[in-house]
Coordinates of C-alpha atoms in Angstrom, one line a residue:
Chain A
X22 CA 10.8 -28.0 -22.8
X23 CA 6.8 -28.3 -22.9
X24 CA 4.2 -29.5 -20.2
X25 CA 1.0 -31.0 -20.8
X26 CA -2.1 -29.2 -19.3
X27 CA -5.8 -29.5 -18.8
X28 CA -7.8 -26.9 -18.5
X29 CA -11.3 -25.5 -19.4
X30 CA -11.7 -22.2 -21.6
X31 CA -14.8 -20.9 -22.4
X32 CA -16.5 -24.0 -20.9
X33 CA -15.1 -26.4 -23.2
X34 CA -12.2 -28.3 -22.1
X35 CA -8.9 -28.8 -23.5
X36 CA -5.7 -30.8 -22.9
X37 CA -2.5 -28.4 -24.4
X38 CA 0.9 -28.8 -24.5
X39 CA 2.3 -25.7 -23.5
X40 CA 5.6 -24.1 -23.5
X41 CA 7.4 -23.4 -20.5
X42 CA 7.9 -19.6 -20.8
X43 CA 5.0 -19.2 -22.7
X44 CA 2.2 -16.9 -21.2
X45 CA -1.6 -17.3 -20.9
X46 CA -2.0 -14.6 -23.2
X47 CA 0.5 -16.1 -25.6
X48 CA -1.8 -19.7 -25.0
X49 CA -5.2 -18.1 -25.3
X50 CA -4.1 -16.0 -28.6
X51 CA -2.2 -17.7 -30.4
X52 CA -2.8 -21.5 -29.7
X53 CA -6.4 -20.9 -29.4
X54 CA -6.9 -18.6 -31.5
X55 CA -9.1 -16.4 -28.8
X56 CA -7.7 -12.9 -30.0
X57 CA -10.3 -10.8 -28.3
X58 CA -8.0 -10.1 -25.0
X59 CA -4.8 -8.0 -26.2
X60 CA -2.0 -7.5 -25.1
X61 CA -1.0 -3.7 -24.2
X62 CA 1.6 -2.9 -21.7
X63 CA 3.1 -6.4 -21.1
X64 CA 4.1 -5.8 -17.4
X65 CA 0.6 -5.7 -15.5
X66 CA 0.0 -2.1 -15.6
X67 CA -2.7 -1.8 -18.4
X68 CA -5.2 -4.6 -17.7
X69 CA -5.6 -4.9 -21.6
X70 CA -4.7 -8.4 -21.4
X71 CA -7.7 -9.2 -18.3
X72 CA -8.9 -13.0 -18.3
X73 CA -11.1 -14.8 -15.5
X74 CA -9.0 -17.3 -14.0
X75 CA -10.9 -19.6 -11.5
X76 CA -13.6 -16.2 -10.4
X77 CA -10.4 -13.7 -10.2
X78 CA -9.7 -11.3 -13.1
X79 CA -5.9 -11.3 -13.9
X80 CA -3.4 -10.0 -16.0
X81 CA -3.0 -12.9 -18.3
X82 CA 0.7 -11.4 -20.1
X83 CA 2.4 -11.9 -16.9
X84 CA 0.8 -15.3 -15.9
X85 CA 2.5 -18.7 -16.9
X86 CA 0.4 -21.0 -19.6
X87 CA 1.4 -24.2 -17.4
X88 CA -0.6 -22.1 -14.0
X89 CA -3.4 -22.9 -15.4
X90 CA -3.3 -26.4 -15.1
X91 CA -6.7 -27.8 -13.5
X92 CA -8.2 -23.9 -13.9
X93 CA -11.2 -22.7 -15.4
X94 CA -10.6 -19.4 -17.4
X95 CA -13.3 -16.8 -19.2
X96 CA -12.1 -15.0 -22.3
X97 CA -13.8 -12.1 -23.8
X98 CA -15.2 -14.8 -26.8
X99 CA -16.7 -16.6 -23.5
X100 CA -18.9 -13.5 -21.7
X101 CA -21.7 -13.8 -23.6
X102 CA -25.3 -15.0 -23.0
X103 CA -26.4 -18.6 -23.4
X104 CA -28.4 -17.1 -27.2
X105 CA -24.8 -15.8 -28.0
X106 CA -25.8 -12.9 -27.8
X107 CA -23.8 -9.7 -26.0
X108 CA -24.3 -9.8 -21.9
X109 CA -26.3 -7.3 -20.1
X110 CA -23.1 -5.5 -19.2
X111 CA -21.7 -5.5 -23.1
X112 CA -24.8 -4.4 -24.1
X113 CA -25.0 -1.4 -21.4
X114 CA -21.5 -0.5 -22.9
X115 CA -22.7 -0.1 -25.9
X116 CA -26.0 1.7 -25.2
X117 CA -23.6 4.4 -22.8
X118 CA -20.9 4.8 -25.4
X119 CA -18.2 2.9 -23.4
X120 CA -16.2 2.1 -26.1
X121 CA -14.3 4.4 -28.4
X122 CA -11.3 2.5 -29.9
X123 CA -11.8 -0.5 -28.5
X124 CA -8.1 -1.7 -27.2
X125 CA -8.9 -1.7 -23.4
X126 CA -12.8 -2.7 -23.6
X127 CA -11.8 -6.5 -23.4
X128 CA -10.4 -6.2 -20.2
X129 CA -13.1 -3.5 -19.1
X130 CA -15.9 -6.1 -19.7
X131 CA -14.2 -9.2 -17.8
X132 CA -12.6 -6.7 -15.3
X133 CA -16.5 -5.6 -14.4
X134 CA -17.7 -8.9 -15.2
X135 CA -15.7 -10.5 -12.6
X136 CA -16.1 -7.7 -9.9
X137 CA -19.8 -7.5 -10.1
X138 CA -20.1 -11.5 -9.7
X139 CA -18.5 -10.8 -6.4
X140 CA -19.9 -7.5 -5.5
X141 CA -23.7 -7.2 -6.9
X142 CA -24.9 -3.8 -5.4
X143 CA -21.8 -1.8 -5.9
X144 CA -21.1 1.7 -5.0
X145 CA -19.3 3.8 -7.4
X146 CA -16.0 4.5 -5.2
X147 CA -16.1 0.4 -5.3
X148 CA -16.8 0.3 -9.2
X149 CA -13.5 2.5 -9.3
X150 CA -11.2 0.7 -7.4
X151 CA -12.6 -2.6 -8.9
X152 CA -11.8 -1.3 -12.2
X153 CA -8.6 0.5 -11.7
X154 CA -6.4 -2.7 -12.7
X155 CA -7.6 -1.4 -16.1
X156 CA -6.6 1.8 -18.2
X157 CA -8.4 3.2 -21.1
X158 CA -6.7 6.0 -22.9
X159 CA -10.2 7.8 -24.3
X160 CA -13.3 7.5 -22.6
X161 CA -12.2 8.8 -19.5
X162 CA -13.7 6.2 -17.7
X163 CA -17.3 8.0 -16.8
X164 CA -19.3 6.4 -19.7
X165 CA -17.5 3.0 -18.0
X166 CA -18.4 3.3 -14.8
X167 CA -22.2 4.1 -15.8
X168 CA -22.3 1.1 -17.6
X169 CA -21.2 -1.1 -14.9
X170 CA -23.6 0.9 -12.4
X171 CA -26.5 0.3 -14.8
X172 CA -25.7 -3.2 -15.4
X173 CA -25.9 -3.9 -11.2
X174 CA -28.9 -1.6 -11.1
X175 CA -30.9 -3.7 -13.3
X176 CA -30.0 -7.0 -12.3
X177 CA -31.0 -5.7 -8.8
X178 CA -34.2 -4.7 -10.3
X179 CA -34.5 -8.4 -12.4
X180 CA -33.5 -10.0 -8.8
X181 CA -36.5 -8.0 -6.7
X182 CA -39.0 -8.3 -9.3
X183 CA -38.4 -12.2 -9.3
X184 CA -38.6 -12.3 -5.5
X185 CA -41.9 -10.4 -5.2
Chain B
X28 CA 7.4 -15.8 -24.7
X29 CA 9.8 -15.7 -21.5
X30 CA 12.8 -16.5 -21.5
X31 CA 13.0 -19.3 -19.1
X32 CA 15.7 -22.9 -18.7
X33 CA 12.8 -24.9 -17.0
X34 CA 9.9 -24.3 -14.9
X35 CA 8.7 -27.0 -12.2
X36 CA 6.3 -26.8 -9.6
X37 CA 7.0 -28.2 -6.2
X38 CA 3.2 -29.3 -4.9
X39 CA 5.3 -29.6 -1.0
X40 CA 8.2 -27.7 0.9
X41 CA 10.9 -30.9 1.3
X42 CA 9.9 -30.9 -2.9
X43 CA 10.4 -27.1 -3.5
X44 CA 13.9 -27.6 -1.0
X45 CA 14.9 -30.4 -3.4
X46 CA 14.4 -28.5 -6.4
X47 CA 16.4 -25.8 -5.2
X48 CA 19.3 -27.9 -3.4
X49 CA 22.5 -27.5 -5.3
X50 CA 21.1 -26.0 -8.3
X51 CA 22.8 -22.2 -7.8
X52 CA 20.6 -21.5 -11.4
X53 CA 17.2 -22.0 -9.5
X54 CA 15.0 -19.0 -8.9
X55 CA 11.3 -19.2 -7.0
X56 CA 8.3 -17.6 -8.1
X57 CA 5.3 -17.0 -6.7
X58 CA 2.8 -14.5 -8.2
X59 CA 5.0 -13.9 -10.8
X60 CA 4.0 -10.3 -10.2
X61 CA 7.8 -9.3 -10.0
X62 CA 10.0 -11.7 -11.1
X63 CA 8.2 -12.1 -14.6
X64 CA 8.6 -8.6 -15.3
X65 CA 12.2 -8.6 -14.4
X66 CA 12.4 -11.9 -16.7
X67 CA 10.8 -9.1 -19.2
X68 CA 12.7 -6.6 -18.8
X69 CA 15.5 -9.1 -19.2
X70 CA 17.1 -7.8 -15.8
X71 CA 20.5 -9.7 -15.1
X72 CA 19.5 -12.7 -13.1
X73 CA 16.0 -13.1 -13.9
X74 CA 16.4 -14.5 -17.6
X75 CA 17.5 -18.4 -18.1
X76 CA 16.1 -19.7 -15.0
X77 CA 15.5 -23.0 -13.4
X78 CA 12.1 -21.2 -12.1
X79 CA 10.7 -23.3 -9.2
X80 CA 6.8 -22.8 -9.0
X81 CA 5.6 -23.0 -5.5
X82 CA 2.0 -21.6 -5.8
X83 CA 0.4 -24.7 -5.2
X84 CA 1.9 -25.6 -1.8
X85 CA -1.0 -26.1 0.9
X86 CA 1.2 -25.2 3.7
X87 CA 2.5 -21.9 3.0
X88 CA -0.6 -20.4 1.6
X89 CA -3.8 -18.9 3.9
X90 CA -3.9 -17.6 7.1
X91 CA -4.1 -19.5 10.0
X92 CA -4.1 -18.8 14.5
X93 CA -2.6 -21.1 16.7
X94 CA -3.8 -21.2 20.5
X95 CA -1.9 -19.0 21.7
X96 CA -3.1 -16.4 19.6
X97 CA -0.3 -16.2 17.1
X98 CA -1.6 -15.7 13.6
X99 CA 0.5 -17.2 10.6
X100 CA 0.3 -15.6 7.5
X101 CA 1.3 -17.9 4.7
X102 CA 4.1 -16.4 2.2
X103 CA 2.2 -17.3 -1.2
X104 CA -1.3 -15.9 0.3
X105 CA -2.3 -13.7 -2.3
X106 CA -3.0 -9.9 -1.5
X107 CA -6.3 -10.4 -2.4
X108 CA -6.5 -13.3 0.1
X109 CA -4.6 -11.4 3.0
X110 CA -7.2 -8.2 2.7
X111 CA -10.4 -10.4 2.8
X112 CA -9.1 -12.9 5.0
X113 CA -11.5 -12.6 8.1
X114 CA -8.7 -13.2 10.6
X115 CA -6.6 -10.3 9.3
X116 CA -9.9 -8.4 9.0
X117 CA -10.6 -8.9 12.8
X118 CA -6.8 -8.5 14.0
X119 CA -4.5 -6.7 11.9
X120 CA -7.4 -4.3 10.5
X121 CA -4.2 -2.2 9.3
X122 CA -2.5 -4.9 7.4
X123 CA -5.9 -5.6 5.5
X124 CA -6.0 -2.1 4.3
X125 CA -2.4 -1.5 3.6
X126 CA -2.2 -5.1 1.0
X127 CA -5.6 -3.4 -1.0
X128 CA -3.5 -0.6 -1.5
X129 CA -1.1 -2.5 -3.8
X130 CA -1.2 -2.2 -7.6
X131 CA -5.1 -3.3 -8.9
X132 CA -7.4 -5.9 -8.8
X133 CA -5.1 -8.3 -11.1
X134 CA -1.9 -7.5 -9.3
X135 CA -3.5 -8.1 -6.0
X136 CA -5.4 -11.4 -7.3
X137 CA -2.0 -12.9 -8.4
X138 CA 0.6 -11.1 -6.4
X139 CA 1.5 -12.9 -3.0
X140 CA 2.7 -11.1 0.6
X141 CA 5.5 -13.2 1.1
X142 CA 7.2 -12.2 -2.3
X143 CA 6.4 -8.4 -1.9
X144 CA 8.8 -8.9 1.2
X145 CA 11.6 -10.7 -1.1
X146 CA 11.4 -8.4 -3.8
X147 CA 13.5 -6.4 -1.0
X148 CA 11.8 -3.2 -2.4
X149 CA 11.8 -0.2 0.8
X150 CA 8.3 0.8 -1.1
X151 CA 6.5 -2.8 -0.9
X152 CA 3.5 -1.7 0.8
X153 CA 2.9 -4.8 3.2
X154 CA 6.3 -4.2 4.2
X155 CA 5.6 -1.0 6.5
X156 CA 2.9 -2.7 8.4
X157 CA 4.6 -6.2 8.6
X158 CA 7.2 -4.0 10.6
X159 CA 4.8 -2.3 13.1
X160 CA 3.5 -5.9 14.1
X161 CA 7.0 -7.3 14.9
X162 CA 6.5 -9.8 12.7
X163 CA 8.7 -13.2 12.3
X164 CA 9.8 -14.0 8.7
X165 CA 9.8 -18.1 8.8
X166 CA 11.9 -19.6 6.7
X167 CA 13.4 -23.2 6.2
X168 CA 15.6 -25.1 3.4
X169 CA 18.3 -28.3 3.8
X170 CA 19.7 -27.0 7.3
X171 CA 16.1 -26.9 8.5
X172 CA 14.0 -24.0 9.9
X173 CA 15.2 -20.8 11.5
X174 CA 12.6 -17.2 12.3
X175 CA 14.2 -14.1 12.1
X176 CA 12.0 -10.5 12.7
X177 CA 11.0 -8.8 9.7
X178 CA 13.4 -5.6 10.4
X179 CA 16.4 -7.8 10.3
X180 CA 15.5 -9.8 6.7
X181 CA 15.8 -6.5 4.8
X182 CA 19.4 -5.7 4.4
X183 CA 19.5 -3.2 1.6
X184 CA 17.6 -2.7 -1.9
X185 CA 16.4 -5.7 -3.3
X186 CA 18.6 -7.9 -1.0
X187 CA 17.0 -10.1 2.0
X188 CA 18.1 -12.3 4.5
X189 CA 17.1 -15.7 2.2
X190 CA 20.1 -17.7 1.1
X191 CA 20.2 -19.7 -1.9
X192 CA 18.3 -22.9 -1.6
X193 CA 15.9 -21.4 1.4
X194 CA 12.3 -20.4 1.1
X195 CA 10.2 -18.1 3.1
X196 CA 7.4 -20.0 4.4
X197 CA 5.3 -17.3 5.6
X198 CA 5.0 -14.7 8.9
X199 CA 4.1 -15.1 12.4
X200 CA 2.5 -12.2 14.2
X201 CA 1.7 -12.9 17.8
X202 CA -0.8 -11.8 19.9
X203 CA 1.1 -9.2 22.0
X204 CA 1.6 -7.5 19.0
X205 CA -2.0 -6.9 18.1
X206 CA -3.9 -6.8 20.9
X207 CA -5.4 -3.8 21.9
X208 CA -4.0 -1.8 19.3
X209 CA -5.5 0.2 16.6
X210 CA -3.5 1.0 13.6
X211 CA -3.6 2.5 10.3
X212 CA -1.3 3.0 6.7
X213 CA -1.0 5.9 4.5
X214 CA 0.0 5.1 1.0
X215 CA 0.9 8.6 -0.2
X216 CA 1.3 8.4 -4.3
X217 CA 0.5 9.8 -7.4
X218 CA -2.1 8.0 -8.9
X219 CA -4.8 6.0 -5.7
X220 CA -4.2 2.8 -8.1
X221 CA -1.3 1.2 -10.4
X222 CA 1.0 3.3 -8.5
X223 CA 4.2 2.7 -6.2
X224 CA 4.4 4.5 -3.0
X225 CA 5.8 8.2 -2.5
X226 CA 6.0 7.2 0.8
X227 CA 4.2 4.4 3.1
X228 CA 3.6 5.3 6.9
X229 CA 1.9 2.6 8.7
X230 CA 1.2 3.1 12.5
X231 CA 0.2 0.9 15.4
X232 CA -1.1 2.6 18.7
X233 CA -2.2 1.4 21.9
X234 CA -4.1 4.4 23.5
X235 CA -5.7 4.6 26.8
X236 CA -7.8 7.3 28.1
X237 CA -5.9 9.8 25.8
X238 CA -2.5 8.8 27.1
X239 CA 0.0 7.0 24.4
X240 CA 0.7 3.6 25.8
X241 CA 2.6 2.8 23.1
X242 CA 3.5 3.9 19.5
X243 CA 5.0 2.0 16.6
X244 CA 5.6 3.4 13.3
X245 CA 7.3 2.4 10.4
X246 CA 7.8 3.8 6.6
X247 CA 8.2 2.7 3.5
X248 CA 10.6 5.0 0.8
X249 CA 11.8 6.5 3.5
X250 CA 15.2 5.2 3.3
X251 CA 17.1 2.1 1.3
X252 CA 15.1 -0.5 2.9
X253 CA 11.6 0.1 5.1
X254 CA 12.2 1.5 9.1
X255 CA 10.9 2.1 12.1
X256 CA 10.7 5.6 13.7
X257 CA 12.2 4.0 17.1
X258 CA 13.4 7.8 19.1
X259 CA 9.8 9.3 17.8
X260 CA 8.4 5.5 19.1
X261 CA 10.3 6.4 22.5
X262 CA 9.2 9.9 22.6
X263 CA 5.4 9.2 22.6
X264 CA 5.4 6.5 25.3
X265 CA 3.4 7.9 27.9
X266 CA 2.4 11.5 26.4
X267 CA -1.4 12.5 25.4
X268 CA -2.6 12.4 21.6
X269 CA -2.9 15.9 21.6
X270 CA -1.7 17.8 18.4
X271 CA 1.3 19.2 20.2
X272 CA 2.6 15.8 20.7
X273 CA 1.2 14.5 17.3
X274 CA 3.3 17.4 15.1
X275 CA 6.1 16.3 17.4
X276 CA 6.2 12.8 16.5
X277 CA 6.2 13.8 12.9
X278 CA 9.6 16.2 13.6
X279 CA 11.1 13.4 15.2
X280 CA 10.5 11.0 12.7
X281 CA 13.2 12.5 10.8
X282 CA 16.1 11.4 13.3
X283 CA 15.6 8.1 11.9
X284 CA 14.7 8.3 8.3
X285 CA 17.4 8.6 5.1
X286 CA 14.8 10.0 2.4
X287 CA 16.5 10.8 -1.1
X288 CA 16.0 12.3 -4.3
X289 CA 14.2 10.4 -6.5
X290 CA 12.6 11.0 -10.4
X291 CA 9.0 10.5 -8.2
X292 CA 10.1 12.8 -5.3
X293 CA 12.8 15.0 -3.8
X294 CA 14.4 14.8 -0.6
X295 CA 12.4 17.7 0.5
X296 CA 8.8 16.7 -0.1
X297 CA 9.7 13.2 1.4
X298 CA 11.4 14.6 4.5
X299 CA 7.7 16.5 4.6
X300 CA 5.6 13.8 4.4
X301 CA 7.7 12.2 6.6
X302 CA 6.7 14.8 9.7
X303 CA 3.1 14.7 8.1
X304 CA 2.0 11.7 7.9
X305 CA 1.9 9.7 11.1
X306 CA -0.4 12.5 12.9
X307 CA -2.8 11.9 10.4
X308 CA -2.5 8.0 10.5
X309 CA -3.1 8.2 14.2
X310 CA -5.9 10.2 14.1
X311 CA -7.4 7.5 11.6
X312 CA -6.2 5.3 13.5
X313 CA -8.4 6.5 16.1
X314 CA -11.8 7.3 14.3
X315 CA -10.7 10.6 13.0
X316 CA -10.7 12.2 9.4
X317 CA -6.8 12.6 10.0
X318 CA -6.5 16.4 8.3
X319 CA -2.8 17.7 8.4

């Protein structure tokens, strides 16, 4: 059996017919073609598979397609800035060498992109625990959490300079 | 792709206890946290499912105080919603804390109180603290609505007091049960994220002028379903929070607990956590760094 769903990816909306059991991952990778979020672990533990559903990051392989009826999601192909060009954040992971293969950084980036919308001016116990829905099996996480604490630090220094 | 007979979504309760009536194939979800990694895993039971959705039911979801001071706690409230919520913020500072300690940000975005309580698991870390605030599972289905406390719905491993065709609606905790108490919960694990509890110990204490008015205190992995340390409970009535009595409680803790073996802990290191653990939730409890 199928459903019928709205919902908007990326900003652009779309009306789907979805499976029943299928997943959002399964939706957003291989209806959509949107194959930068992966999947990893499959039961929630990894955080490869990280999507913005309505402002909350979540784990999209154990999340039904047909929940997201009437929802607005952000995959990894939707982070960027309005020149298409990589985000503050992506770019910091670049510059700090917070990728090395590249499996978990998906979920990293909308993970952090996600918690830094609701916490700005972060402190690095709460960059840990905001990111620890997400494993990465060789940075060892320090070049990550720099990049995150960079990114806040200089959209804190964007959002003073503007005000004075 | 999950294995699943149908899915619908019940958008009310009297909906959600149609879909369920006389359907013995029917299984809710909430979160999906659990019972889509179970469908995964292909567990027996959680594969070819009539799956009854019940996420987007206004009633049972947020958290809510009636005049009398009771504060309801609706079942598919995510974790995420339970920890920020400002009433559980303001009342049950413990309970805030303990649901933060659950999985990561995803899990606890998506994962829901009321099915961390029917999973039935002794290591579901709301459980513990549900328990020291004599909470009142709420239930209803076809015969109507019953409450029953939340020590009496777990009956064993993965098995709770919900029969088929019911739904838990949510928790009451009322205001004698939260006044004027200060509590805290110790998730002891391996990992401080993505991690199931070693052991839980959540405590609730009402303290005046050094003197134990009264103690609660409830674990998690501690035995086959959550308990509460009632002869430790009855021993501190009345004594002074000094460390003598403190180390005390901890020994007596034992009389009530059924720790095992387990591939993430022996007996041994359980049974020493056990004795351990509620001094130094108390002394959190009560502004202190809580060393052992």
């Amino acid at each position: 059996m199928s459903k019928t769903i709205k919902c908007i990816v990326n900003k652009r909306l779309y009306e789907l017919v979805v499976e029943e059991g299928e997943s959002l991952l399964e939706m957003l990778r291989e209806r959509l073609e949107l194959t930068g979020d992966k999947q990893g672990c499959g039961v929630g533990e990894c955080g490869a598979c990280s999507v913005i559903v309505d402002g909350s990051v979540l784990d999209s392989c154990i999340y039904l397609a047909a929940w997201v009826d009437g929802k607005e999601i952000t995959t990894i192909e939707g982070v960027q800035d309005e020149s298409g060009s990589l985000s503050d954040l992506q770019r910091n992971f670049v510059d700090l060498g917070a990728v090395q293969c590249g499996f978990c950084t998906p979920g990293l980036v909308l993970s952090a992109t996600a918690f830094l919308n609701k916490n700005p001016d972060p402190t690095r116990e709460e960059i840990r625990r905001g990111l620890s829905g997400n494993l990465c099996r060789c940075t060892g996480y320090q070049k990550v959490l720099e990049a995150v604490e960079k990114t806040a630090e200089e959209r804190n220094l964007e959002r003073v300079s503007k005000r004075g | 792709m999950y294995q699943i007979k149908s899915y619908h979504e019940a958008t009310t309760l009297d909906e959600a206890v149609e879909l369920l009536a006389d359907n013995s194939n029917a299984q809710i979800i909430a979160g999906g946290t659990d019972v889509l990694i179970k469908a995964r895993e292909r567990k027996e039971g959680y594969i070819d499912k009539d799956l009854v959705g019940i996420m987007r039911i206004p009633d049972i979801k947020g958290v809510r105080i009636d005049k009398d001071g009771t504060i309801f706690i609706g079942a598919t409230t995510t974790f995420t919603e339970v920890e920020n919520a400002p009433l559980v913020r303001k009342h049950l500072g413990s309970l805030s804390f303990a649901v933060g300690t659950v999985g990561g940000p995803q899990v606890r975005n998506t994962g829901t109180i009321g099915g961390n309580v029917c999973n039935g698991a002794t290591s579901g870390d709301s459980a513990s603290t549900l328990f020291v605030f004599n909470a009142l599972v709420c239930i209803t289905g076809e015969a109507g609505n019953r409450e029953v406390p939340v020590e009496d719905f777990y009956q064993g491993p993965g098995k709770v007091d919900l029969a088929p065709g019911e739904i838990l609606k949510g928790f009451k905790i009322r205001e004698k049960d939260y006044k004027g108490y200060k509590g805290h919960y110790i998730k002891f694990s391996q990992r401080r994220a993505m991690d199931i509890a070693t052991l839980g110990c959540s405590i609730l204490l009402m303290e005046e002028a050094g003197i134990i008015k009264d103690l609660r205190i409830a674990f998690g992995v501690a035995g086959p379903t959550p308990i509460r340390a009632v002869n430790a409970e009855a021993f501190a009535k009345g004594k002074p929070v000094s460390n003598t009595v403190l180390k005390e409680i901890g020994v007596r803790c034992l009389e009530n607990a059924k720790a095992r073996d387990s591939w993430r802990a022996s007996k041994a290191f359980r049974e020493q956590l056990i004795k351990s653990l509620p001094k130094k939730a108390i002394e959190i409890a009560l502004g202190g760094e809580g060393d052992v």
